[in-house]
Coordinates of C-alpha atoms in Angstrom, one line a residue:
M729 CA 108.8 85.6 78.9
N730 CA 109.5 87.3 75.5
N731 CA 112.6 87.2 73.7
T732 CA 112.8 91.1 73.2
A733 CA 112.4 91.4 77.3
L734 CA 116.2 90.2 76.9
P735 CA 118.3 92.6 75.0
S736 CA 122.4 91.8 74.0
L737 CA 124.1 91.5 76.9
Q738 CA 127.4 93.7 75.3
A739 CA 126.7 97.1 75.8
T740 CA 126.6 99.0 79.2
R741 CA 122.8 101.0 77.9
D742 CA 121.3 97.4 77.4
K743 CA 122.8 96.2 80.7
E744 CA 121.0 99.0 82.2
Q745 CA 117.6 98.3 80.6
L746 CA 118.4 94.3 82.0
T747 CA 119.1 95.2 85.3
Q748 CA 115.0 96.5 85.7
L749 CA 113.4 93.3 84.6
S750 CA 111.5 91.6 87.0
M751 CA 112.3 88.5 88.7
T752 CA 109.9 86.4 86.9
E753 CA 111.4 87.9 83.1
W754 CA 114.6 86.3 84.9
A755 CA 113.7 83.5 85.9
G756 CA 112.4 82.8 82.4
A757 CA 115.3 83.8 81.0
L758 CA 118.2 81.6 82.7
Q759 CA 115.4 78.3 82.9
E760 CA 115.1 79.1 78.9
G761 CA 118.6 79.3 78.9
R762 CA 119.2 82.7 77.6
L763 CA 122.4 83.2 79.7
T764 CA 123.6 81.2 82.4
A765 CA 123.3 81.7 86.2
T766 CA 126.8 83.1 86.4
E767 CA 126.3 86.1 83.5
C768 CA 123.5 86.8 85.9
L769 CA 125.2 86.7 88.9
E770 CA 128.3 88.8 86.9
L771 CA 126.1 91.2 85.9
H772 CA 124.3 92.6 89.2
L773 CA 127.8 92.1 90.8
E774 CA 129.2 95.1 87.9
R775 CA 125.5 96.6 89.1
I776 CA 126.4 96.5 92.4
A777 CA 129.9 98.0 91.7
Q778 CA 128.6 100.9 89.7
E779 CA 125.8 101.8 92.0
N780 CA 126.5 100.3 95.7
P781 CA 128.8 103.3 96.5
R782 CA 126.5 106.4 96.4
L783 CA 123.5 104.2 97.9
N784 CA 125.4 102.0 100.4
A785 CA 122.6 99.0 99.9
V786 CA 124.6 96.4 99.9
V787 CA 127.2 95.3 103.5
T788 CA 128.0 92.0 103.2
L789 CA 129.0 89.9 99.9
N790 CA 128.3 86.9 100.0
P791 CA 132.0 85.2 99.0
L792 CA 129.8 81.6 97.9
A793 CA 127.3 83.1 95.1
A794 CA 129.7 82.3 92.4
E795 CA 130.4 78.9 93.3
E796 CA 125.7 79.3 94.1
A797 CA 126.1 80.5 90.3
A798 CA 127.8 77.3 89.3
V799 CA 126.4 74.7 90.7
A800 CA 123.3 76.1 88.3
D801 CA 125.3 76.4 85.9
R802 CA 125.8 72.7 86.0
A803 CA 122.9 71.8 86.6
A804 CA 121.6 73.6 83.3
A805 CA 123.9 71.8 81.2
D806 CA 122.6 68.4 82.6
G807 CA 119.4 69.3 81.6
R808 CA 118.5 69.9 85.5
S809 CA 116.6 72.7 87.2
L810 CA 117.0 73.7 90.6
G811 CA 113.2 75.4 91.0
P812 CA 111.6 77.7 90.6
L813 CA 114.0 80.7 91.0
H814 CA 117.1 78.9 89.3
G815 CA 119.9 81.0 89.3
V816 CA 118.2 84.0 90.0
P817 CA 120.1 86.6 92.7
F818 CA 119.0 88.2 95.3
T819 CA 119.5 90.4 98.8
V820 CA 118.9 89.7 102.2
K821 CA 117.9 91.6 105.2
D822 CA 120.7 92.0 107.3
T823 CA 118.3 91.1 110.6
L824 CA 117.8 87.4 109.0
A825 CA 120.4 84.8 109.7
T826 CA 122.3 83.7 106.1
K827 CA 124.8 80.5 107.6
G828 CA 128.0 81.3 107.1
L829 CA 127.7 85.0 106.1
R830 CA 127.6 88.1 108.4
T831 CA 124.9 88.7 110.0
T832 CA 124.8 92.0 112.6
A833 CA 120.9 93.2 112.2
G834 CA 122.9 96.5 112.1
S835 CA 124.3 97.0 115.9
P836 CA 127.5 97.1 116.7
L837 CA 126.4 94.3 119.6
L838 CA 126.6 91.8 116.4
G839 CA 129.2 93.0 114.8
D840 CA 131.1 89.6 114.2
Y841 CA 127.9 87.3 113.9
V842 CA 127.7 84.5 111.9
P843 CA 125.2 81.9 112.5
E844 CA 125.9 78.7 111.6
Q845 CA 122.6 78.0 110.1
S846 CA 119.6 80.2 107.8
A847 CA 117.1 81.7 108.5
T848 CA 114.3 79.1 107.0
A849 CA 113.1 81.4 104.5
V850 CA 116.6 82.4 103.6
R851 CA 116.6 78.7 103.0
R852 CA 114.1 77.6 101.1
L853 CA 114.8 80.6 98.5
Q854 CA 117.7 78.7 97.8
E855 CA 116.5 75.0 98.1
A856 CA 114.1 77.3 95.1
G857 CA 117.6 78.1 92.8
A858 CA 117.9 81.7 94.3
V859 CA 121.7 83.2 94.7
L860 CA 122.2 84.5 97.6
L861 CA 124.0 87.8 96.3
G862 CA 124.8 89.3 100.0
K863 CA 123.1 91.2 102.8
T864 CA 121.6 94.6 103.0
N865 CA 121.8 97.7 105.1
C866 CA 118.8 98.5 108.3
S867 CA 118.3 100.2 110.8
E868 CA 119.5 98.8 114.0
F869 CA 117.6 95.9 115.2
A870 CA 115.2 97.1 112.6
V871 CA 113.4 99.9 114.3
E872 CA 113.8 103.2 112.9
T873 CA 112.2 104.5 110.0
H874 CA 115.2 105.7 107.6
T875 CA 118.0 103.0 107.4
R876 CA 121.1 104.2 109.0
N877 CA 123.2 102.7 112.1
A878 CA 126.9 102.9 113.4
L879 CA 128.4 99.9 111.8
F880 CA 127.1 100.7 107.9
G881 CA 125.9 104.5 107.8
D882 CA 123.1 105.6 105.7
T883 CA 121.4 104.0 103.0
W884 CA 119.8 106.4 99.9
N885 CA 117.1 106.6 97.7
P886 CA 117.6 105.6 94.2
W887 CA 115.6 108.2 92.9
D888 CA 117.3 111.6 94.6
T889 CA 119.9 110.3 96.5
G890 CA 119.4 112.9 99.5
L891 CA 116.5 110.6 100.2
T892 CA 115.6 108.0 102.2
S893 CA 115.0 105.0 100.8
G894 CA 113.0 103.7 103.8
G895 CA 113.6 101.8 107.0
S896 CA 114.1 99.3 108.3
T897 CA 114.1 97.3 104.9
G898 CA 115.7 100.3 103.5
G899 CA 119.1 98.1 102.1
D900 CA 116.6 96.2 99.8
S901 CA 114.5 98.3 98.6
A902 CA 117.5 100.4 97.3
A903 CA 118.8 97.0 95.9
V904 CA 116.1 95.9 94.2
A905 CA 114.8 99.7 92.9
S906 CA 118.2 100.5 91.8
G907 CA 118.9 97.0 89.2
M908 CA 121.5 95.6 92.4
S909 CA 119.2 92.4 93.1
A910 CA 116.3 90.6 91.2
F911 CA 114.5 90.8 94.7
G912 CA 114.6 91.7 98.3
L913 CA 113.9 89.3 101.6
G914 CA 112.9 91.6 104.9
T915 CA 110.6 91.9 107.3
D916 CA 107.7 94.1 108.3
F917 CA 106.6 95.1 111.6
G918 CA 105.2 98.3 111.8
G919 CA 105.6 99.3 107.9
S920 CA 109.1 97.8 107.4
I921 CA 108.5 97.3 104.3
R922 CA 105.9 98.8 103.0
W923 CA 107.6 102.3 103.8
P924 CA 111.0 101.4 101.7
A925 CA 108.6 99.9 98.5
H926 CA 106.6 103.5 98.8
C927 CA 109.6 104.8 98.8
T928 CA 111.1 103.6 95.9
G929 CA 108.7 102.4 93.7
L930 CA 108.5 98.6 94.5
A931 CA 105.9 95.9 94.8
A932 CA 105.9 94.5 98.0
L933 CA 104.1 92.1 100.2
R934 CA 103.7 91.4 103.9
P935 CA 101.6 88.3 104.4
T936 CA 98.8 87.0 106.7
V937 CA 100.4 87.0 110.1
G938 CA 101.4 83.4 110.6
L939 CA 101.9 82.2 107.0
V940 CA 105.7 82.6 106.8
P941 CA 108.3 81.0 109.6
E942 CA 110.7 83.7 111.7
T943 CA 113.0 81.8 112.3
G944 CA 116.4 82.9 112.4
L945 CA 115.4 86.5 112.9
L946 CA 116.9 88.2 115.0
P947 CA 116.9 89.9 117.5
Y948 CA 117.2 87.3 119.4
V949 CA 121.1 85.9 121.8
P950 CA 123.1 83.9 119.2
P951 CA 123.1 80.0 120.0
A952 CA 126.0 78.2 121.2
A953 CA 128.2 76.2 118.6
G954 CA 126.6 73.7 117.7
E955 CA 122.9 74.7 119.0
S956 CA 120.0 75.6 116.9
L957 CA 118.2 78.9 116.0
P958 CA 116.1 79.4 119.0
A959 CA 112.1 79.2 118.0
P960 CA 110.2 82.1 117.6
N961 CA 108.5 83.2 120.9
S962 CA 104.6 82.9 120.5
M963 CA 104.5 85.8 123.1
S964 CA 105.9 88.2 121.9
A965 CA 104.7 91.3 119.5
L966 CA 107.6 91.4 117.1
H967 CA 106.2 87.8 116.1
R968 CA 102.3 87.9 117.0
L969 CA 102.2 91.7 114.7
G970 CA 105.2 91.4 112.8
T971 CA 106.1 88.8 109.5
M972 CA 108.7 88.0 106.8
A973 CA 108.1 90.4 103.6
W974 CA 109.2 91.2 100.2
L975 CA 110.0 93.4 98.3
A976 CA 110.5 93.1 94.0
R977 CA 109.6 94.9 90.4
S978 CA 106.4 93.4 89.8
V979 CA 104.0 92.0 91.6
D980 CA 104.0 88.6 89.8
D981 CA 106.7 88.4 91.2
L982 CA 105.5 88.8 95.1
G983 CA 102.9 85.5 94.3
V984 CA 105.5 83.4 93.2
L985 CA 107.8 84.1 96.1
L986 CA 104.4 83.3 98.4
G987 CA 104.2 80.0 97.1
I988 CA 107.9 79.3 98.0
L989 CA 107.9 81.0 101.6
A990 CA 104.7 79.9 102.9
G991 CA 104.2 77.4 105.6
P992 CA 105.5 75.4 108.8
D993 CA 108.7 74.6 109.5
G994 CA 108.4 72.4 112.2
V995 CA 110.5 75.5 114.7
D996 CA 107.9 78.5 114.7
P997 CA 105.4 77.5 116.7
S998 CA 103.5 80.6 115.2
T999 CA 102.8 79.2 111.5
V1000 CA 100.0 77.9 110.6
P1001 CA 99.4 75.1 107.4
V1002 CA 96.7 77.1 105.2
P1003 CA 96.5 75.9 101.7
L1004 CA 96.5 79.2 99.7
G1005 CA 95.7 77.9 96.2
G1006 CA 96.8 79.2 93.1
P1007 CA 96.5 82.7 91.5
V1008 CA 93.6 84.5 91.4
D1009 CA 93.1 85.7 88.1
S1010 CA 89.4 87.1 88.3
L1011 CA 88.4 90.5 90.6
A1012 CA 84.7 88.9 90.0
G1013 CA 83.2 89.0 93.8
I1014 CA 85.6 91.1 95.0
S1015 CA 84.5 95.2 97.2
C1016 CA 86.5 97.9 97.9
A1017 CA 86.9 100.4 100.7
W1018 CA 89.0 103.0 100.2
F1019 CA 90.3 106.2 102.9
E1020 CA 92.5 108.9 102.3
D1021 CA 94.5 108.5 106.2
E1022 CA 93.9 106.3 109.0
G1023 CA 91.7 108.9 111.2
T1024 CA 94.6 110.8 113.4
H1025 CA 97.0 112.2 111.2
P1026 CA 96.8 113.6 107.7
V1027 CA 97.6 112.5 104.6
R1028 CA 99.2 115.0 101.7
D1029 CA 96.7 115.3 99.0
D1030 CA 98.8 114.1 96.0
L1031 CA 99.2 110.8 97.7
V1032 CA 95.0 110.8 98.7
A1033 CA 94.9 111.1 95.1
A1034 CA 96.9 108.3 94.1
V1035 CA 94.3 106.3 96.1
R1036 CA 91.3 107.3 95.2
R1037 CA 92.9 106.5 91.6
A1038 CA 93.6 103.0 92.5
A1039 CA 89.6 103.2 93.5
E1040 CA 88.8 104.2 90.3
A1041 CA 90.5 101.8 88.3
L1042 CA 89.0 99.2 90.4
E1043 CA 85.5 100.3 90.2
D1044 CA 85.9 100.7 85.8
L1045 CA 87.1 97.0 86.1
G1046 CA 83.2 96.4 87.8
V1047 CA 84.7 96.0 91.5
P1048 CA 82.4 98.2 93.7
T1049 CA 83.9 100.4 95.7
K1050 CA 83.1 102.4 98.6
H1051 CA 85.1 106.1 99.9
G1052 CA 84.5 104.6 103.5
R1053 CA 86.9 104.4 106.7
P1054 CA 86.3 100.7 108.7
P1055 CA 85.2 101.3 112.2
G1056 CA 87.9 101.1 115.1
I1057 CA 90.5 102.1 112.6
E1058 CA 91.1 105.4 113.9
R1059 CA 92.1 103.1 117.2
A1060 CA 95.0 101.0 115.2
A1061 CA 97.9 103.0 115.4
A1062 CA 97.7 103.9 118.9
A1063 CA 96.9 100.5 119.5
F1064 CA 99.7 99.4 117.8
V1065 CA 102.4 101.2 119.8
A1066 CA 100.5 100.6 122.8
L1067 CA 101.5 96.8 122.4
R1068 CA 104.8 97.6 121.3
T1069 CA 105.4 99.4 123.8
A1070 CA 104.4 97.2 127.0
E1071 CA 106.6 94.3 125.7
G1072 CA 109.7 96.2 125.1
M1073 CA 112.7 94.6 123.3
P1074 CA 113.4 92.5 125.7
E1075 CA 115.7 90.3 123.5
V1076 CA 117.6 93.0 123.1
V1077 CA 118.0 94.3 126.9
E1078 CA 119.8 91.0 127.4
L1079 CA 122.1 90.9 124.3
A1080 CA 123.0 94.8 125.3
S1081 CA 123.5 93.8 129.0
G1082 CA 126.8 95.7 130.1
R1083 CA 127.4 96.6 126.9
E1084 CA 124.7 99.8 126.4
E1085 CA 127.2 102.5 125.0
E1086 CA 127.5 100.6 122.2
L1087 CA 124.4 100.6 121.0
G1088 CA 123.5 103.8 119.0
S1089 CA 121.8 106.9 120.6
N1090 CA 118.3 106.6 119.3
L1091 CA 118.0 103.4 120.4
R1092 CA 119.8 103.5 124.1
S1093 CA 117.9 105.9 125.1
S1094 CA 114.1 104.6 124.4
L1095 CA 115.3 101.3 125.7
L1096 CA 117.1 102.8 129.6
G1097 CA 114.1 105.2 129.1
A1098 CA 111.1 103.0 129.2
A1099 CA 110.0 100.9 132.0
P1100 CA 108.9 97.6 131.1
G1101 CA 105.1 96.7 131.0
T1102 CA 103.1 94.9 133.0
V1103 CA 101.7 91.4 132.4
A1104 CA 98.5 93.4 133.0
E1105 CA 99.0 95.9 130.9
Y1106 CA 100.1 93.9 128.1
R1107 CA 97.0 91.9 128.1
K1108 CA 95.5 95.2 128.3
A1109 CA 96.7 96.6 125.2
A1110 CA 96.4 93.0 123.6
A1111 CA 92.6 93.2 124.3
E1112 CA 92.0 96.3 122.9
R1113 CA 93.6 94.6 119.4
D1114 CA 91.4 92.1 119.3
A1115 CA 88.3 94.6 119.3
I1116 CA 89.9 96.2 116.4
R1117 CA 90.4 94.0 114.5
A1118 CA 86.9 92.4 114.9
L1119 CA 84.9 95.3 113.8
V1120 CA 87.5 95.5 111.0
L1121 CA 86.2 91.9 109.8
G1122 CA 83.1 93.0 110.7
F1123 CA 83.4 95.8 107.3
M1124 CA 85.3 93.4 105.4
E1125 CA 82.7 91.3 104.8
E1126 CA 81.0 93.8 103.3
H1127 CA 84.1 95.5 101.9
N1128 CA 86.4 92.5 101.5
I1129 CA 89.7 94.8 100.0
L1130 CA 90.9 98.0 101.9
L1131 CA 92.7 100.8 100.2
L1132 CA 94.8 103.6 101.7
P1133 CA 97.7 105.3 101.7
V1134 CA 101.2 104.1 102.7
A1135 CA 102.6 107.1 104.5
S1136 CA 101.4 111.1 104.9
V1137 CA 104.4 111.8 102.6
P1138 CA 106.5 110.2 99.6
A1139 CA 110.2 110.1 100.1
S1140 CA 111.9 112.7 101.9
D1141 CA 115.1 113.9 103.6
P1142 CA 115.5 111.6 106.9
R1143 CA 117.2 114.8 108.7
T1144 CA 113.7 116.8 108.5
G1145 CA 112.3 116.7 111.9
T1146 CA 108.4 117.7 111.5
F1147 CA 106.1 117.6 107.9
N1148 CA 103.7 119.5 107.6
V1149 CA 100.8 118.4 106.5
S1150 CA 96.9 120.0 105.7
G1151 CA 97.8 122.3 108.7
K1152 CA 99.1 119.8 111.2
D1153 CA 102.9 119.0 112.3
I1154 CA 103.6 115.3 111.9
P1155 CA 107.0 114.3 114.0
W1156 CA 109.1 111.9 111.0
T1157 CA 108.4 109.2 113.3
E1158 CA 104.9 109.1 113.2
L1159 CA 105.1 109.4 109.0
G1160 CA 103.8 105.7 109.1
S1161 CA 100.5 105.4 111.1
C1162 CA 98.8 104.3 108.1
C1163 CA 101.1 101.3 108.1
R1164 CA 100.7 100.2 112.1
A1165 CA 97.1 101.0 111.9
I1166 CA 97.9 97.5 109.7
S1167 CA 99.8 96.1 111.1
I1168 CA 98.2 95.0 114.6
L1169 CA 95.8 93.4 112.4
G1170 CA 97.9 90.8 110.8
F1171 CA 96.1 91.1 107.3
P1172 CA 97.5 90.7 104.2
V1173 CA 98.9 93.8 102.4
A1174 CA 100.4 94.1 99.1
V1175 CA 101.7 97.9 97.7
V1176 CA 101.7 98.9 94.3
P1177 CA 103.0 101.9 92.9
C1178 CA 99.5 104.3 91.4
G1179 CA 101.3 107.6 90.6
L1180 CA 103.5 109.5 91.2
S1181 CA 103.9 112.8 93.6
S1182 CA 104.1 116.8 92.8
E1183 CA 107.8 116.0 93.2
G1184 CA 107.8 112.8 90.4
L1185 CA 108.6 110.3 93.5
P1186 CA 106.9 107.2 93.3
V1187 CA 103.2 107.0 95.6
G1188 CA 102.4 103.1 96.7
V1189 CA 99.0 102.4 98.0
Q1190 CA 98.6 99.5 100.8
V1191 CA 96.2 96.8 99.5
V1192 CA 94.4 94.9 102.6
G1193 CA 92.9 91.6 102.9
R1194 CA 91.1 89.5 104.8
P1195 CA 93.6 87.0 106.1
Y1196 CA 94.7 84.4 104.5
R1197 CA 93.4 86.0 101.1
D1198 CA 96.7 86.9 100.0
R1199 CA 95.9 85.6 96.8
E1200 CA 92.9 87.7 96.3
V1201 CA 94.8 91.2 97.7
L1202 CA 97.8 90.2 94.9
A1203 CA 94.9 89.9 92.2
V1204 CA 93.7 93.5 92.8
A1205 CA 97.4 94.7 93.2
A1206 CA 98.0 93.3 89.6
A1207 CA 94.9 95.1 88.6
L1208 CA 96.4 98.3 89.5
E1209 CA 100.2 97.3 88.2
R1210 CA 98.8 97.4 84.8
K1211 CA 96.8 99.7 85.0
F1212 CA 99.4 101.9 86.3
G1213 CA 102.7 100.8 84.9
R1214 CA 105.7 99.2 86.8
S1215 CA 108.1 101.7 88.1
S1216 CA 111.7 102.5 87.9
P1217 CA 113.4 105.4 89.2
P1218 CA 115.0 108.1 86.8
P1219 CA 118.7 108.4 86.1
F1220 CA 120.7 109.0 89.2
R1221 CA 120.9 112.7 90.2
S1222 CA 125.0 112.9 91.4
P1223 CA 125.9 115.3 93.9
A1224 CA 123.2 114.4 96.1
R1225 CA 121.0 117.4 96.4
F1226 CA 122.0 117.6 100.3
G1227 CA 125.7 118.9 101.2
G1228 CA 128.0 116.3 102.9
L1229 CA 125.9 112.5 103.8
T1230 CA 126.9 111.4 107.1

């Protein structure tokens, strides 16, 4: 790392510059001893004190963070490194178990739940030397595309505090984009890491489903004292279609985290031992197809233009590109919804039994108003998923990278019910169809900022690859990042454009 990337810690202005360093830049400064883990932690805590009141991203601070940083500093004084993330502060979505630290999934049903064990992914990050800052806000049980819940309220966007930071991993996206955290660990089922990254101008990775254990991911019924966290249900749509995922300020960060997090843990039965190899340094042999939407809901012209520019940038680098949508992809978002609907949310139903009135109104109405599907209906939905996946895999034999938008619009006011795009009214709940269409496949996908919208808001592009070719996806995303640059929010706007936030 270049020493000029680490200005003096003395001036407030320099501190603001520091908070936009990438995770790998922080790691380099800490490994080289140009600041201590305690100094790094204090800088981020100061940033939380400054920005969290307006953004409401961090909901629970880790009281042991200072002790973790001190352990890193003592190791450094002895000439030892705790790992590749030695002393780097990070946040965790509140759906992931953290030992000794409140874990609520944004629900009053779990308002007092303190796990005895951490999720495997959290533990691996701490074993790599990272310092857990705290937990970040999410929508209740991670089902909504704006981050809000009855326990902690709404989370807002550092680009404009009248806009959503996305959901359900909106707390992490606001924290990382505003410099409160070096990176965030979350999840992605129907777009829960990709939509927030798009909203706040971050890089994100949803790895191939099955690479990273989901042990410790809520919802689950909390185990009795002394019992281990339950194994993720291998038949559950949540675990067959979703995955741990993460966001950061640079694509390089995403690859480092992949190397730390991937691999079986002996608990999650769906995690596979696939060798990922090292970073891919060349785009040789890669070909690309790009398309403007998934075939059912249109995308705003300025967001489509960002995808087109990304494709042109790859073509300039020698990557053959084609404009065309894979066959079957127009059925994918509906297949995702059908599979999720057929399963329902049995773990939440069990948790809420007799306490349904404590659920948020949206979640309560959806749970109580929907009858669970039959096994035959679930099998039918799964068969449709497999058929679509086979069609897309066949297309990707020739065009092994897909580029498409993240959503129909950029970050928006969550109090807007519908959006008119190309003459069609799209409900808020359908803005992320481009994400759902990819979720059903289980393929690796990165989001990388590729310019700004007509309003000056960040625009992310999805970079999709073949199963277990995550390193290839990251190579393409890195090339686009070099072309378009990393994205940072402008000076925060205060007060919010819209009156009293609720």
